[in-house]
Coordinates of N, CA and C in Angstrom, one line a residue:
M1 N 147.5 83.5 56.5 CA 147.5 82.1 56.7 C 146.6 81.8 57.9
V2 N 145.8 80.8 57.8 CA 144.9 80.4 58.8 C 145.4 79.1 59.5
Y3 N 145.1 79.1 60.8 CA 145.5 78.0 61.6 C 144.4 76.9 61.6
N4 N 144.7 75.7 61.2 CA 143.7 74.6 61.2 C 143.9 73.8 62.4
S5 N 143.0 74.0 63.4 CA 143.1 73.4 64.7 C 142.9 71.9 64.5
L6 N 141.9 71.5 63.7 CA 141.5 70.1 63.6 C 142.7 69.3 62.9
K7 N 143.3 69.9 61.9 CA 144.4 69.2 61.2 C 145.6 69.1 62.2
A8 N 145.9 70.1 63.0 CA 146.9 70.1 64.0 C 146.7 69.0 65.0
Y9 N 145.4 68.8 65.4 CA 145.0 67.8 66.4 C 145.3 66.4 65.8
W10 N 144.9 66.1 64.6 CA 145.1 64.8 64.0 C 146.6 64.5 63.8
I11 N 147.4 65.5 63.4 CA 148.8 65.3 63.3 C 149.4 64.9 64.7
W12 N 149.0 65.7 65.7 CA 149.5 65.4 67.1 C 149.1 64.0 67.5
R13 N 147.8 63.6 67.2 CA 147.3 62.4 67.6 C 148.0 61.2 67.0
R14 N 148.3 61.3 65.7 CA 149.0 60.2 65.0 C 150.4 60.1 65.5
K15 N 151.1 61.2 65.8 CA 152.4 61.1 66.4 C 152.3 60.4 67.8
K16 N 151.4 60.8 68.6 CA 151.2 60.3 70.0 C 151.0 58.8 69.9
E17 N 150.1 58.3 69.0 CA 149.8 56.9 68.9 C 151.0 56.1 68.5
A18 N 151.8 56.6 67.5 CA 153.0 56.0 67.1 C 154.0 55.9 68.3
E19 N 154.1 57.0 69.0 CA 155.0 57.1 70.1 C 154.6 56.1 71.2
E20 N 153.3 56.0 71.5 CA 152.8 55.1 72.6 C 153.0 53.7 72.1
K21 N 152.8 53.4 70.9 CA 153.0 52.0 70.3 C 154.4 51.6 70.5
A22 N 155.4 52.5 70.3 CA 156.8 52.2 70.4 C 157.1 52.0 71.9
W23 N 156.5 52.7 72.8 CA 156.8 52.5 74.3 C 156.2 51.2 74.7
R24 N 155.0 50.8 74.2 CA 154.5 49.5 74.6 C 155.4 48.4 74.1
E25 N 155.9 48.5 72.9 CA 156.8 47.5 72.4 C 158.1 47.4 73.3
L26 N 158.5 48.5 73.8 CA 159.7 48.5 74.7 C 159.4 48.1 76.1
G27 N 158.1 47.9 76.4 CA 157.7 47.4 77.8 C 157.5 48.4 78.8
V28 N 157.2 49.7 78.4 CA 156.9 50.7 79.4 C 155.6 50.5 80.0
D29 N 155.5 50.8 81.3 CA 154.2 50.6 82.1 C 153.1 51.5 81.5
E30 N 151.9 50.9 81.5 CA 150.7 51.7 80.9 C 150.4 52.9 81.7
N31 N 150.7 52.9 83.1 CA 150.4 54.1 83.9 C 151.4 55.3 83.5
I32 N 152.6 54.9 83.2 CA 153.6 55.9 82.8 C 153.2 56.5 81.4
I33 N 152.7 55.6 80.5 CA 152.3 56.0 79.2 C 151.1 57.0 79.3
A34 N 150.2 56.6 80.2 CA 149.0 57.5 80.4 C 149.4 58.8 81.0
E35 N 150.3 58.8 81.9 CA 150.8 60.1 82.5 C 151.4 61.0 81.4
I36 N 152.3 60.4 80.6 CA 152.9 61.2 79.6 C 151.9 61.7 78.6
H37 N 150.9 60.8 78.2 CA 149.9 61.3 77.3 C 149.1 62.5 77.9
D38 N 148.8 62.4 79.2 CA 148.0 63.5 79.8 C 148.9 64.8 79.8
F39 N 150.2 64.7 80.1 CA 151.1 65.8 80.1 C 151.2 66.4 78.7
D40 N 151.4 65.5 77.7 CA 151.5 66.0 76.3 C 150.2 66.6 75.8
R41 N 149.1 66.1 76.3 CA 147.8 66.7 75.9 C 147.6 68.1 76.4
I42 N 148.0 68.3 77.7 CA 148.0 69.7 78.3 C 148.9 70.6 77.5
A43 N 150.1 70.2 77.1 CA 151.0 71.0 76.3 C 150.4 71.3 74.9
Y44 N 149.8 70.2 74.3 CA 149.2 70.5 73.0 C 148.1 71.5 73.1
N45 N 147.2 71.4 74.1 CA 146.1 72.3 74.3 C 146.6 73.8 74.5
S46 N 147.7 73.9 75.2 CA 148.3 75.2 75.4 C 148.8 75.8 74.1
D47 N 149.5 75.0 73.3 CA 150.0 75.4 72.0 C 148.9 75.7 71.1
D48 N 147.8 74.9 71.1 CA 146.6 75.1 70.2 C 146.0 76.5 70.5
R49 N 145.8 76.8 71.8 CA 145.2 78.1 72.2 C 146.1 79.2 71.7
F50 N 147.4 79.0 71.8 CA 148.4 80.1 71.4 C 148.3 80.3 69.9
Y51 N 148.3 79.2 69.1 CA 148.3 79.4 67.7 C 146.9 79.9 67.2
K52 N 145.8 79.6 67.8 CA 144.5 80.1 67.5 C 144.5 81.6 67.7
R53 N 145.0 82.1 68.8 CA 145.1 83.5 69.0 C 146.1 84.2 68.1
L54 N 147.2 83.6 67.9 CA 148.2 84.2 67.1 C 147.7 84.5 65.7
Y55 N 147.0 83.5 65.1 CA 146.5 83.7 63.7 C 145.3 84.5 63.7
D56 N 144.5 84.6 64.8 CA 143.3 85.5 64.8 C 143.7 86.9 64.8
V57 N 144.8 87.3 65.5 CA 145.2 88.7 65.6 C 146.4 89.0 64.8
G58 N 147.0 88.1 64.1 CA 148.2 88.3 63.4 C 148.2 89.4 62.4
D59 N 147.2 89.3 61.5 CA 147.0 90.3 60.4 C 146.7 91.7 61.0
F60 N 145.8 91.7 62.0 CA 145.4 92.9 62.7 C 146.6 93.6 63.4
Y61 N 147.4 92.8 64.0 CA 148.6 93.3 64.7 C 149.6 93.9 63.7
E62 N 149.8 93.2 62.5 CA 150.7 93.8 61.5 C 150.2 95.1 61.0
E63 N 148.9 95.3 60.9 CA 148.4 96.6 60.5 C 148.6 97.7 61.5
I64 N 148.4 97.3 62.8 CA 148.7 98.3 63.9 C 150.1 98.7 63.9
V65 N 151.0 97.7 63.8 CA 152.5 98.0 63.8 C 152.8 99.0 62.7
E66 N 152.3 98.7 61.5 CA 152.6 99.6 60.3 C 152.1 101.0 60.5
D67 N 150.8 101.1 61.0 CA 150.2 102.4 61.1 C 150.7 103.2 62.2
N68 N 151.0 102.6 63.4 CA 151.4 103.3 64.5 C 152.9 103.3 64.8
S69 N 153.7 103.0 63.8 CA 155.1 103.0 64.0 C 155.6 104.5 64.2
Q70 N 156.2 104.6 65.4 CA 156.6 106.0 65.8 C 157.9 106.3 65.3
R71 N 158.0 107.5 64.8 CA 159.3 107.9 64.3 C 160.1 108.4 65.5
E72 N 161.4 108.3 65.4 CA 162.3 108.8 66.5 C 162.3 110.3 66.5
I73 N 162.2 110.8 67.7 CA 162.3 112.3 67.9 C 163.7 112.6 68.1
T74 N 164.3 113.5 67.1 CA 165.7 113.8 67.2 C 165.9 115.3 67.3
T75 N 164.9 116.1 67.1 CA 165.1 117.5 67.2 C 164.1 118.2 68.1
V76 N 164.3 119.4 68.6 CA 163.4 120.1 69.4 C 162.1 120.4 68.7
E77 N 162.2 120.7 67.4 CA 161.0 120.9 66.6 C 160.1 119.7 66.5
Q78 N 160.7 118.5 66.4 CA 159.9 117.3 66.3 C 159.3 117.1 67.7
L79 N 160.0 117.4 68.8 CA 159.4 117.2 70.1 C 158.2 118.1 70.3
L80 N 158.3 119.4 69.8 CA 157.2 120.3 69.9 C 156.0 119.9 69.0
D81 N 156.3 119.3 67.9 CA 155.3 118.8 67.0 C 154.5 117.7 67.6
E82 N 155.1 116.9 68.5 CA 154.4 115.8 69.1 C 153.4 116.3 70.2
V83 N 153.5 117.5 70.7 CA 152.6 118.0 71.8 C 151.3 118.4 71.2
E84 N 150.2 117.7 71.7 CA 148.9 118.0 71.2 C 148.1 118.9 72.0
N85 N 148.3 119.0 73.3 CA 147.6 119.9 74.2 C 148.1 121.3 74.0
P86 N 147.2 122.3 73.6 CA 147.6 123.6 73.4 C 148.2 124.3 74.6
A87 N 147.7 124.1 75.8 CA 148.2 124.7 77.0 C 149.6 124.2 77.3
M88 N 149.8 122.9 77.1 CA 151.1 122.3 77.3 C 152.1 122.8 76.3
Y89 N 151.7 122.9 75.0 CA 152.5 123.5 74.0 C 153.0 124.9 74.3
K90 N 152.1 125.7 74.8 CA 152.5 127.1 75.2 C 153.6 127.1 76.2
I91 N 153.4 126.2 77.2 CA 154.4 126.2 78.3 C 155.8 125.7 77.8
I92 N 155.7 124.6 77.0 CA 157.0 124.1 76.5 C 157.7 125.0 75.6
K93 N 156.9 125.7 74.7 CA 157.4 126.6 73.8 C 158.1 127.8 74.4
K94 N 157.6 128.2 75.6 CA 158.2 129.4 76.3 C 159.5 129.0 77.1
T95 N 159.8 127.8 77.2 CA 160.9 127.4 78.0 C 162.2 127.7 77.2
S96 N 163.3 127.7 77.9 CA 164.6 128.1 77.2 C 165.0 126.9 76.3
E97 N 165.9 127.3 75.4 CA 166.5 126.3 74.5 C 167.2 125.2 75.2
R98 N 167.9 125.6 76.3 CA 168.7 124.6 77.1 C 167.7 123.6 77.7
T99 N 166.6 124.1 78.2 CA 165.6 123.2 78.9 C 165.0 122.3 77.9
L100 N 164.7 122.8 76.7 CA 164.2 122.0 75.6 C 165.2 120.9 75.2
Q101 N 166.4 121.2 75.2 CA 167.5 120.2 74.9 C 167.4 119.1 75.9
I102 N 167.3 119.5 77.2 CA 167.3 118.5 78.3 C 166.0 117.6 78.1
L103 N 164.9 118.2 77.8 CA 163.7 117.5 77.7 C 163.8 116.5 76.5
L104 N 164.4 117.0 75.4 CA 164.6 116.1 74.3 C 165.4 114.9 74.6
M105 N 166.5 115.2 75.3 CA 167.4 114.1 75.7 C 166.8 113.1 76.7
R106 N 165.9 113.6 77.5 CA 165.2 112.7 78.4 C 164.2 111.9 77.7
V107 N 163.5 112.5 76.7 CA 162.6 111.7 75.8 C 163.4 110.6 75.1
R108 N 164.6 110.9 74.7 CA 165.4 109.9 74.0 C 166.1 109.0 75.0
S109 N 165.7 109.0 76.2 CA 166.2 108.0 77.3 C 167.7 108.2 77.7
Y110 N 168.1 109.5 77.6 CA 169.4 109.8 78.2 C 169.3 109.9 79.7
S111 N 170.3 109.4 80.4 CA 170.3 109.6 81.9 C 170.7 111.0 82.2
V112 N 170.3 111.4 83.5 CA 170.6 112.8 83.9 C 172.2 112.9 83.9
K113 N 172.9 111.9 84.3 CA 174.3 112.0 84.3 C 174.9 112.2 82.9
D114 N 174.3 111.5 81.9 CA 174.8 111.7 80.6 C 174.5 113.1 80.1
I115 N 173.3 113.6 80.4 CA 172.9 114.9 80.0 C 173.8 116.0 80.5
S116 N 174.1 115.8 81.8 CA 175.0 116.8 82.5 C 176.4 116.8 81.8
K117 N 176.9 115.7 81.5 CA 178.2 115.6 80.8 C 178.2 116.2 79.4
I118 N 177.1 115.9 78.6 CA 177.1 116.4 77.3 C 176.9 117.9 77.2
L119 N 176.0 118.4 78.1 CA 175.7 119.9 78.1 C 176.6 120.7 79.0
H120 N 177.5 120.0 79.7 CA 178.5 120.7 80.6 C 177.7 121.5 81.7
I121 N 176.7 120.9 82.3 CA 176.1 121.5 83.4 C 176.0 120.5 84.6
S122 N 175.6 120.9 85.8 CA 175.6 120.0 86.9 C 174.3 119.1 86.8
K123 N 174.4 118.0 87.5 CA 173.2 117.1 87.5 C 172.0 117.8 88.2
T124 N 172.4 118.6 89.2 CA 171.4 119.3 90.0 C 170.6 120.3 89.1
S125 N 171.4 120.9 88.2 CA 170.8 121.9 87.2 C 169.8 121.1 86.3
V126 N 170.2 120.0 85.9 CA 169.3 119.2 85.0 C 168.0 118.8 85.7
Y127 N 168.2 118.4 87.0 CA 167.0 118.0 87.8 C 166.1 119.2 88.0
E128 N 166.7 120.4 88.3 CA 165.9 121.6 88.5 C 165.1 122.1 87.3
R129 N 165.8 122.0 86.2 CA 165.1 122.4 84.9 C 163.9 121.5 84.6
I130 N 164.1 120.2 84.8 CA 163.0 119.2 84.6 C 161.9 119.5 85.6
K131 N 162.3 119.7 86.9 CA 161.3 119.9 87.9 C 160.5 121.2 87.6
T132 N 161.1 122.2 87.2 CA 160.4 123.5 86.8 C 159.4 123.3 85.8
V133 N 159.7 122.6 84.7 CA 158.8 122.3 83.6 C 157.7 121.4 84.1
R134 N 158.0 120.4 84.9 CA 157.0 119.5 85.5 C 156.0 120.3 86.3
E135 N 156.5 121.2 87.2 CA 155.6 122.0 88.0 C 154.6 122.9 87.2
K136 N 155.2 123.4 86.1 CA 154.3 124.3 85.2 C 153.3 123.4 84.5
L137 N 153.6 122.2 84.1 CA 152.7 121.3 83.5 C 151.6 120.8 84.4
K138 N 152.0 120.6 85.7 CA 151.0 120.2 86.6 C 149.8 121.2 86.8
K139 N 150.1 122.5 86.6 CA 149.2 123.5 86.8 C 148.1 123.5 85.7
I140 N 148.3 122.9 84.6 CA 147.3 122.9 83.5 C 146.3 121.8 83.6
K141 N 146.4 120.9 84.6 CA 145.5 119.8 84.7 C 144.1 120.3 85.0

């Protein structure tokens, strides 16, 4: 669908003229009508810019969303599959199963407190395992 800026302007203009005619009939001061007209024109211009951009990128955006929809990582294997850097993959692959579980849970936005409860380990242990992997990964830069 294409946004027709000119058509939208004429629709807005007809409505404004009818509105201003009604205000004049009610005896509203011309200065107030002019101020309202200026305010509404600014709002219309803002909406017009929005809709122009929306329809310009709308189809393109839908394609991007469809193509780049990320699947949820639910297993350690899926986590490892997402690693593209070979050096990083080696480091992560060599870590313990427990550490991989912690990393997976962190990727899935679990808090350290929740991880410690689920895996029955201390929060300090969770922090230490993450810190160890992080330090190893820093070395590959």
